[in-house]
Short mmCIF file of C-alpha atoms and ligand atoms in Angstrom, two decimals:
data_model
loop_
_atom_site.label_atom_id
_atom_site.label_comp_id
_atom_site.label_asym_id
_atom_site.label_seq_id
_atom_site.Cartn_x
_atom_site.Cartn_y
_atom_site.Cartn_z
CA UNK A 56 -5.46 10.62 -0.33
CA UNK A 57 -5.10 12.45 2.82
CA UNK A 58 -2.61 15.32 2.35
CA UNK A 59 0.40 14.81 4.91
CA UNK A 60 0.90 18.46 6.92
CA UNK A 61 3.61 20.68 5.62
CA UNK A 62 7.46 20.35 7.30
CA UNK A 63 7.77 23.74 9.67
CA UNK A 64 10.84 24.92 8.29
CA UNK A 65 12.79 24.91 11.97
CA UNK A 66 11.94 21.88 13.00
CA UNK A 67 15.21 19.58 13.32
CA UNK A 68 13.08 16.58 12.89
CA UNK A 69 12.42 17.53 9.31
CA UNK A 70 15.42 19.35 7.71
CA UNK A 71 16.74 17.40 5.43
CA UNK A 72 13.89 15.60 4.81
CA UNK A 73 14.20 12.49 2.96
CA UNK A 74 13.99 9.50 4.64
CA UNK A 75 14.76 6.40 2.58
CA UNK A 76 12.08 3.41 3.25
CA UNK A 77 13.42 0.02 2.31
CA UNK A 78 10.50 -2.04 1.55
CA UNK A 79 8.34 1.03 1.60
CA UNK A 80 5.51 -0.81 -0.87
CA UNK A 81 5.23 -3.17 1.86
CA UNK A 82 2.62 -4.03 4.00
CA UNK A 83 4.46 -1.99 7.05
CA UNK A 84 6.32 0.02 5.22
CA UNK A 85 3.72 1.58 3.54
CA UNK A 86 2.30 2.28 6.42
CA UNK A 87 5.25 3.91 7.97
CA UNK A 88 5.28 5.84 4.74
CA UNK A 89 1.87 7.42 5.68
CA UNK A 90 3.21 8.13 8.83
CA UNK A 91 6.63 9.77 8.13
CA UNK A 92 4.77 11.94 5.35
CA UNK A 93 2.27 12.90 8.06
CA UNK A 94 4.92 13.87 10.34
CA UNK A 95 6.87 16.51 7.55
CA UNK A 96 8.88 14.11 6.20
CA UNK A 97 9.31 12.82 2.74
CA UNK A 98 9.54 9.24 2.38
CA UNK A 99 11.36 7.95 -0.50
CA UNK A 100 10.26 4.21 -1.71
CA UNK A 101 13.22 1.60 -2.20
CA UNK A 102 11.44 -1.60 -3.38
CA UNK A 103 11.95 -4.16 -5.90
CA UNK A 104 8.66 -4.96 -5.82
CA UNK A 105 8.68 -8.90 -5.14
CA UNK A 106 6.38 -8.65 -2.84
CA UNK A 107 5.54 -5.48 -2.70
CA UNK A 108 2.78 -2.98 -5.05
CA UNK A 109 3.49 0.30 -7.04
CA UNK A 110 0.31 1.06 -6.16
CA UNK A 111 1.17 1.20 -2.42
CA UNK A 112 3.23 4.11 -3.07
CA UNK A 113 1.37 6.90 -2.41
CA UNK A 114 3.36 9.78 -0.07
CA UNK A 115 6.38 9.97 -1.50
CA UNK A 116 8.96 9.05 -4.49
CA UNK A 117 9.52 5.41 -6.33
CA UNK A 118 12.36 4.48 -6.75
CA UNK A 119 12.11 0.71 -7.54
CA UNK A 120 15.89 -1.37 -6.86
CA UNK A 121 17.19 -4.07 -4.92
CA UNK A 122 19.14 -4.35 -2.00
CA UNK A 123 21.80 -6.39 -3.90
CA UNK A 124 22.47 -4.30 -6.26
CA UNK A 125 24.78 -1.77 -4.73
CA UNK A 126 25.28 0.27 -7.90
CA UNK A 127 21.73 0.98 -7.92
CA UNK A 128 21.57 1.91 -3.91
CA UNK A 129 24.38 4.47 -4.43
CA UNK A 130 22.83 5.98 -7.14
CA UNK A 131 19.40 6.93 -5.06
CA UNK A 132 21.07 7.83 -2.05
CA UNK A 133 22.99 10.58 -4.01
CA UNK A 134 19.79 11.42 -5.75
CA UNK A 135 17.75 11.91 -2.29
CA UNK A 136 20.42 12.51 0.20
CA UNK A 137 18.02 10.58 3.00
CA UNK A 138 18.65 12.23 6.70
CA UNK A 139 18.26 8.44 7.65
CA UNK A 140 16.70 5.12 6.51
CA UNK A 141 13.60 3.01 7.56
CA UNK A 142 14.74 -0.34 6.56
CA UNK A 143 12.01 -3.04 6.17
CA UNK A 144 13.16 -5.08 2.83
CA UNK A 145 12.95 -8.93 3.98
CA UNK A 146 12.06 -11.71 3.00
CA UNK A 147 9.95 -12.99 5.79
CA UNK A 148 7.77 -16.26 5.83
CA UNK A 149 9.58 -18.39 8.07
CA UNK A 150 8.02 -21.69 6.65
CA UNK A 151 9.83 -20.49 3.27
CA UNK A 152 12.81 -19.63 5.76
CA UNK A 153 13.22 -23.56 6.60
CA UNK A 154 12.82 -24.43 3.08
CA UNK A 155 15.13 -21.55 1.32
CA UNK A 156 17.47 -20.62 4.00
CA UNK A 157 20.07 -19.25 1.42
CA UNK A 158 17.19 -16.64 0.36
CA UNK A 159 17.16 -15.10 4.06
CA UNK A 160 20.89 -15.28 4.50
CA UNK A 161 21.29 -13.49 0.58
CA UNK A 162 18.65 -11.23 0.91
CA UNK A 163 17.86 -9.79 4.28
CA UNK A 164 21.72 -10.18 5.49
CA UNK A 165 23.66 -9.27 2.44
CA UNK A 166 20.99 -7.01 0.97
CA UNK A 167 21.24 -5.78 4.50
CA UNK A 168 24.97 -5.06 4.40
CA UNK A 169 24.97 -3.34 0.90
CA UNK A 170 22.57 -0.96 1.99
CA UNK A 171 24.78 0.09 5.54
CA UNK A 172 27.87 0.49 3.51
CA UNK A 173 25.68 2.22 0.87
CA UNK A 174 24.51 4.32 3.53
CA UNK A 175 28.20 4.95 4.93
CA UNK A 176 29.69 5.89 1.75
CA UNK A 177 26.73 8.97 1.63
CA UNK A 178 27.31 9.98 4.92
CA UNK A 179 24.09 9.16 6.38
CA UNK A 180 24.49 7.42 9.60
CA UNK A 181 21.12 6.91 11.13
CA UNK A 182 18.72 3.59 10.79
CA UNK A 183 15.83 2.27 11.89
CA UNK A 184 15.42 -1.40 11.52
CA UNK A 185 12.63 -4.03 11.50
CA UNK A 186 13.81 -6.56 13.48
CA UNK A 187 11.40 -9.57 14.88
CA UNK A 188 10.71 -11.14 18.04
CA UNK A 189 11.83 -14.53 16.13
CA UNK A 190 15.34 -13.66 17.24
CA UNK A 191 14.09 -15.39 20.50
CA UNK A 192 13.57 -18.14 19.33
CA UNK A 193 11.55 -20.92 21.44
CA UNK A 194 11.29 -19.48 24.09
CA UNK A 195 8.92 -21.87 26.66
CA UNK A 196 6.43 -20.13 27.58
CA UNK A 197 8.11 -17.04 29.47
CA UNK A 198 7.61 -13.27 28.53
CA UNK A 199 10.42 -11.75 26.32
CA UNK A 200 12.15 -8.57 27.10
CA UNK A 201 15.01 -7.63 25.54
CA UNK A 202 17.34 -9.04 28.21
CA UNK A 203 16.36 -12.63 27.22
CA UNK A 204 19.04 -14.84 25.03
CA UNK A 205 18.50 -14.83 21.56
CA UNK A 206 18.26 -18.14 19.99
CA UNK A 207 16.56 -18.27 16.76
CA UNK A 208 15.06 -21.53 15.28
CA UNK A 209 14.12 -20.65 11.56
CA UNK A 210 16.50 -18.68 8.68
CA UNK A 211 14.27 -15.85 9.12
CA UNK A 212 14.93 -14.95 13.33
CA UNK A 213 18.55 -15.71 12.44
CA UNK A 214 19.61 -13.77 9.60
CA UNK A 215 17.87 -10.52 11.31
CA UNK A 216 19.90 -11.71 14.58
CA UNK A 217 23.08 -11.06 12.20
CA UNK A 218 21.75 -7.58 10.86
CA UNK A 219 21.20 -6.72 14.27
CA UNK A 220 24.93 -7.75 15.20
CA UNK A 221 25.94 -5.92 11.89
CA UNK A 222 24.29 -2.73 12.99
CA UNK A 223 26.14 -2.97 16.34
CA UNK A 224 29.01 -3.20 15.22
CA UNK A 225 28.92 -0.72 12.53
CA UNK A 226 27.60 1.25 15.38
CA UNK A 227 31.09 0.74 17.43
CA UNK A 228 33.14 1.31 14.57
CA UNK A 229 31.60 4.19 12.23
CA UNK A 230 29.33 5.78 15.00
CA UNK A 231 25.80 4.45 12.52
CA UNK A 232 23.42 5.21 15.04
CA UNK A 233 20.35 2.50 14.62
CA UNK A 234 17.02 1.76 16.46
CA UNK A 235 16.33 -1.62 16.37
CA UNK A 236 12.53 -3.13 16.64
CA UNK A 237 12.23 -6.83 17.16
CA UNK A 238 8.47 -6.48 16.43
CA UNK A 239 5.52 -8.97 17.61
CA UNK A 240 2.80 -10.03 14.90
CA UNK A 241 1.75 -6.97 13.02
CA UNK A 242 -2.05 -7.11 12.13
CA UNK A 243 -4.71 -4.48 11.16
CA UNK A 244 -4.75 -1.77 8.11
CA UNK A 245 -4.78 2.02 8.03
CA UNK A 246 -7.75 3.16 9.87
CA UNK A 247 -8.21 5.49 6.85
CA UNK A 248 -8.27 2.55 4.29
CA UNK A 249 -5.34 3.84 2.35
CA UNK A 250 -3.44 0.65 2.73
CA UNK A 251 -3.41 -2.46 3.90
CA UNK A 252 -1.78 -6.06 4.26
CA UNK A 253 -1.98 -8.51 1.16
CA UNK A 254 1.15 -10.38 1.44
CA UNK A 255 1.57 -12.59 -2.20
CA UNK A 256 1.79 -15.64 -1.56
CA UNK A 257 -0.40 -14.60 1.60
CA UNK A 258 1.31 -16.81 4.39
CA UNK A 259 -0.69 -14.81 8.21
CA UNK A 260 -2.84 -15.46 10.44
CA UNK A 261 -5.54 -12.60 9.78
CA UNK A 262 -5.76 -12.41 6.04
CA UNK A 263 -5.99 -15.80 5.43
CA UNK A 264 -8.57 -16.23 8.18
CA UNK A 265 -10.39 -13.58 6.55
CA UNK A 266 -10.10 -14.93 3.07
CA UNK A 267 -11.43 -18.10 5.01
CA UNK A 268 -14.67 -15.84 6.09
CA UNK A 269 -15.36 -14.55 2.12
CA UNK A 270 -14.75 -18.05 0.50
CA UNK A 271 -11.90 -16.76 -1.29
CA UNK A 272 -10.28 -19.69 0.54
CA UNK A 273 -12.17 -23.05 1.48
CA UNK A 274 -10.85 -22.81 5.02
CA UNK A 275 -8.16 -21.76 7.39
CA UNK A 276 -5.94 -24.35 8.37
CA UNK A 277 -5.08 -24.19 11.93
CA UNK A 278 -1.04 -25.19 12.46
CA UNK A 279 -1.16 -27.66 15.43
CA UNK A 280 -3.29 -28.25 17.93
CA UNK A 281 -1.35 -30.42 20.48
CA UNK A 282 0.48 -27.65 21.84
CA UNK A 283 1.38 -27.29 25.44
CA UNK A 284 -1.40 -24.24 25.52
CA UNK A 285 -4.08 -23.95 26.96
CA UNK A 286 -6.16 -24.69 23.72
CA UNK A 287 -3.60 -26.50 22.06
CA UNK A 288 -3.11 -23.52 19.60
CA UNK A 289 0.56 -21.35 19.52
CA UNK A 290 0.25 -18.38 20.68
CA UNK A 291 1.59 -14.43 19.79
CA UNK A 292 1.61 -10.86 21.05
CA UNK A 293 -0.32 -8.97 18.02
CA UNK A 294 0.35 -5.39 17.54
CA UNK A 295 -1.98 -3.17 15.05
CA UNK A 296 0.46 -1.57 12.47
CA UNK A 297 -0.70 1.88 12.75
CA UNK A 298 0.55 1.46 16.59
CA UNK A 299 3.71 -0.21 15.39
CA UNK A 300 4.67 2.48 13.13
CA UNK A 301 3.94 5.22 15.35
CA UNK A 302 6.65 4.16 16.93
CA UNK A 303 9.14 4.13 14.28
CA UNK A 304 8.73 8.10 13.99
CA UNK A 305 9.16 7.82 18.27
CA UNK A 306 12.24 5.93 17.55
CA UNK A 307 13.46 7.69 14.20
CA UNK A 308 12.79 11.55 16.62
CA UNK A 309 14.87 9.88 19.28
CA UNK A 310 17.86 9.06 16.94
CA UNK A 311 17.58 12.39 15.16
CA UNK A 312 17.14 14.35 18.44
CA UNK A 313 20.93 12.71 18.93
CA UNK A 314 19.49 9.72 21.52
CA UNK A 315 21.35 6.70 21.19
CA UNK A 316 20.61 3.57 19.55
CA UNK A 317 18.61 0.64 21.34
CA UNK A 318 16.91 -2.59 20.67
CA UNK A 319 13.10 -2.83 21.93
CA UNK A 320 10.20 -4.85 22.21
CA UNK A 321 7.04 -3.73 19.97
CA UNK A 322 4.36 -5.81 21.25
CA UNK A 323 1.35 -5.46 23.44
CA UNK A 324 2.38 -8.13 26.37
CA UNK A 325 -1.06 -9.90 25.34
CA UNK A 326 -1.09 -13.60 23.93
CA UNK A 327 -3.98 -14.48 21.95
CA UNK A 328 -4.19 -18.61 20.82
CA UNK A 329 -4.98 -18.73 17.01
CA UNK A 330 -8.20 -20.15 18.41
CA UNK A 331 -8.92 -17.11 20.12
CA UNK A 332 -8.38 -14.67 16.81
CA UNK A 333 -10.57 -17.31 15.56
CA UNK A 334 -13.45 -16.67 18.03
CA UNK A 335 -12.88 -12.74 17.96
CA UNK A 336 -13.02 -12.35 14.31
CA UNK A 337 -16.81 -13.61 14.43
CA UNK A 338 -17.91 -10.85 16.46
CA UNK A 339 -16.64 -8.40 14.20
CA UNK A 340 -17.52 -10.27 10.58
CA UNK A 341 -20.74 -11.97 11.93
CA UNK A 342 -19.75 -15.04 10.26
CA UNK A 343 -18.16 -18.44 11.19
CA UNK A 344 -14.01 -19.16 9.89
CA UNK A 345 -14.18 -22.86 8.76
CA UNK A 346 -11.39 -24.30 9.80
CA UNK A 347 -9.23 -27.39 9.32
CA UNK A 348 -7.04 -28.40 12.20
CA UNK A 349 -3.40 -29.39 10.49
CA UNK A 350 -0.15 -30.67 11.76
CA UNK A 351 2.51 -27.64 12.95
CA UNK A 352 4.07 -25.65 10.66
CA UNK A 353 8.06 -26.14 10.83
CA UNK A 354 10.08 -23.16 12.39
CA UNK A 355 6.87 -22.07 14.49
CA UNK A 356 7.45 -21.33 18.23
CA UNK A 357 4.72 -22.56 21.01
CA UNK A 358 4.46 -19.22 22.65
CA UNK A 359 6.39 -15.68 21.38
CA UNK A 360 5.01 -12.87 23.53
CA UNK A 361 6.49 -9.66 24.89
CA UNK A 362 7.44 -8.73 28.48
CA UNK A 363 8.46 -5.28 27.90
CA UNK A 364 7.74 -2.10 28.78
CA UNK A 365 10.44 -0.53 27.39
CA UNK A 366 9.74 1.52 24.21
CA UNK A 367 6.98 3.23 26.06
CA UNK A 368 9.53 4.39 28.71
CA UNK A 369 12.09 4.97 26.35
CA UNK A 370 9.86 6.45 23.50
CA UNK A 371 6.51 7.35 25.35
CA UNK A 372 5.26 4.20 22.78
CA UNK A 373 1.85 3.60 23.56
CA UNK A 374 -0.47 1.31 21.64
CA UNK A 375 -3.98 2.87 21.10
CA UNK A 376 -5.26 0.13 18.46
CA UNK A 377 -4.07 -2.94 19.20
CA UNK A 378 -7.02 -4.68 20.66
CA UNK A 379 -7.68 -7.84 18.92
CA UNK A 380 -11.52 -6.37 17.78
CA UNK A 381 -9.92 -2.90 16.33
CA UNK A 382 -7.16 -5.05 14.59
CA UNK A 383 -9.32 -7.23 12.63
CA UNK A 384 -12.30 -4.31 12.66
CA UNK A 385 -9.83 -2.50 10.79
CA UNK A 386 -8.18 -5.38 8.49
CA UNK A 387 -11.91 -6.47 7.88
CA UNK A 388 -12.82 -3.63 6.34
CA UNK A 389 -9.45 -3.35 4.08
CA UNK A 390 -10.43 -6.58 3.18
CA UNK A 391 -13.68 -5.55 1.66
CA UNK A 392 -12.63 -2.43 0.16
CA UNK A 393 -11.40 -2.08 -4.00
CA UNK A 394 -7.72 -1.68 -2.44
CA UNK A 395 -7.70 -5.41 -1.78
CA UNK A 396 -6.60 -7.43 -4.20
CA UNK A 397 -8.72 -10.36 -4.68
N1 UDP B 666 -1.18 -19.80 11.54
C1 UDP B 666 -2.12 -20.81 11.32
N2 UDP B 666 -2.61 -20.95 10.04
C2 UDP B 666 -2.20 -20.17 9.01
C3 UDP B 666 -1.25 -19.16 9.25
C4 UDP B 666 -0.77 -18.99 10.53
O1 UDP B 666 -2.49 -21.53 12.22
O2 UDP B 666 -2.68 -20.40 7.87
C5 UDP B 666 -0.65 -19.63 12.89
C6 UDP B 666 0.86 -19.80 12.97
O3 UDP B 666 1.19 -21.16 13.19
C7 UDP B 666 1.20 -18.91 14.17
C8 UDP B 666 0.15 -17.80 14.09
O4 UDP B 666 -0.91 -18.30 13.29
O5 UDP B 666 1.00 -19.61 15.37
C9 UDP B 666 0.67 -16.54 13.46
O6 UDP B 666 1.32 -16.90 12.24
P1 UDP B 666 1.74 -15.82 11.15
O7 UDP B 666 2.25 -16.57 9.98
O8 UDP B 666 0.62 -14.86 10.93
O9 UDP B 666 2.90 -15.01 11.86
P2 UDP B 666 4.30 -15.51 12.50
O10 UDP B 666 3.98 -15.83 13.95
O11 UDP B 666 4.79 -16.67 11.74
O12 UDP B 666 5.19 -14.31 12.39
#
């Protein structure tokens, strides 16, 4: 394990150093742990580990709970005293989201609740949430900045639509201050091979095409093909997660440098067709995906892809490995490594 540099003892964005990650043995969250311990802070696990591994704890505290159990939040945020919280803890498979809507609206918006009021009743007033670009909704065809309606069409977009509203208006009311990231699709793994995305039951794109590549899965199934696209395939604005949590310590300085609170775009303003992963993933594994072309998967929009340039004007945000090559380069070779769980 790489050792994460020591806090300089001046530096605002460090004193009081705890920063409570929701979700932090998570496939992005433990990510953004890596990066919050390599930036002086020390980031404190909350998990209850339903989808997410012990073992992908590994720069900070555990402290394993669940968001609806408020007795057990108030108990770790006296025990830390977080300067502010990195909340990722969802459930977030939007084909489950159309089947189990009462999970999304229990979990991510209740859960979501008892953690703010958690948060309130320790005095800590600053958040930065993973929102999703599935607040949009269907959006035909145009680029999405953060001006365009929200209209979500699965469980999933709509119950973080009503944390977002929450945060707002906990943001009017007890001054919570709260960065809000309605993020693209997050692919890719640590460059350093610490950790990496394995999702149980595994429901995206790139690990499942890559299980596709080993034989660990007969074949990808493709989820339409008679889309208005060009190829007949939807398609989405990947972002690698090493980018995308980069700036979550841009957005978490911002709020703790006393910036206000502001919802942004994290995506690269490129659209790849799930054909087109397809075809880039054999220049990087040297082997063919078999695929099966299937019918589309319910809740899936045609087209989600950013049109925003904001969080690199706001934050100086600026992707550095989110070509489609280094984002399945770098999820290939988590894929082959002993931290992948086969
Ligand atoms: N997809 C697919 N086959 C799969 C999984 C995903 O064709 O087995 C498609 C899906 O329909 C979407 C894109 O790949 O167009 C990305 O889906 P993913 O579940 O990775 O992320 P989402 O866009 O749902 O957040």
């Amino acid at each position: 394990m790489t050792s994460p540099p020591k806090p300089e003892p001046d530096d605002p964005m460090t004193q009081g150093n705890s920063i409570l990650v929701t979700g932090g043995a998570g496939y992005i969250g433990s990510h953004a742990c890596k990066a919050l311990a390599r930036a002086g802070f020390v980031p404190v696990t909350f998990d209850n580990l339903s989808t997410g591994w012990a073992d992908a704890v590994k720069f900070g505290p555990f402290e394993q709970g669940d968001l609806l159990d408020r007795d057990r939040l108030d108990e770790v945020m006296a025990l830390h005293q977080p300067a502010a919280v990195m909340h990722f803890a969802a459930a977030s498979d939007v084909g489950e989201a159309t089947r189990d809507p009462g999970k999304y609206w229990r979990n991510n918006v209740q859960g979501s609740l008892n953690l703010i009021e958690a948060m309130l009743a320790a005095g800590c007033l600053t958040m930065v949430f993973s929102s999703t670009c599935a607040v949009y909704g269907d959006a035909d065809g145009v680029t999405l900045d953060e001006t365009q309606p929200t209209n979500p069409i699965n469980a999933y977009g709509a119950s973080k639509l009503a944390i977002e509203a929450m945060l707002r208006d906990f943001g009017a009311s007890d001054g919570f201050s709260s960065m809000i990231f309605r993020y693209f699709n997050v692919a890719g793994a640590d460059p350093e091979g610490e950790v990496g995305e394995h999702h149980r039951p595994e429901t995206h794109l790139v690990p499942l095409m890559l299980d596709a590549v080993t034989g660990q899965r007969p074949a990808l199934t493709i989820f339409g093909t008679d889309y208005d696209t060009p190829d007949g395939t939807c398609i989405r604005d990947y972002v690698h997660v090493s980018d995308l949590v980069d700036a979550h310590i841009a957005g978490l300085s911002h709020l703790m440098g006393g910036g206000t609170g502001e919802t942004l775009n994290l995506g690269t303003g490129h659209g790849f067709s799930v054909r087109e992963v397809v075809a880039a993933s054999g220049a990087i594994t040297n082997r063919d995906v078999p695929i099966i072309e299937g019918g589309r998967r319910p809740g899936d929009a045609v087209k989600l892809v950013s049109g925003s340039t904001r969080a690199g004007e706001l934050l100086g945000w600026t992707p550095h490995r989110s070509t489609m090559a280094q984002m399945i380069a770098d999820a290939w070779r988590w894929h082959q490594s002993d931290g992948y769980r086969r």
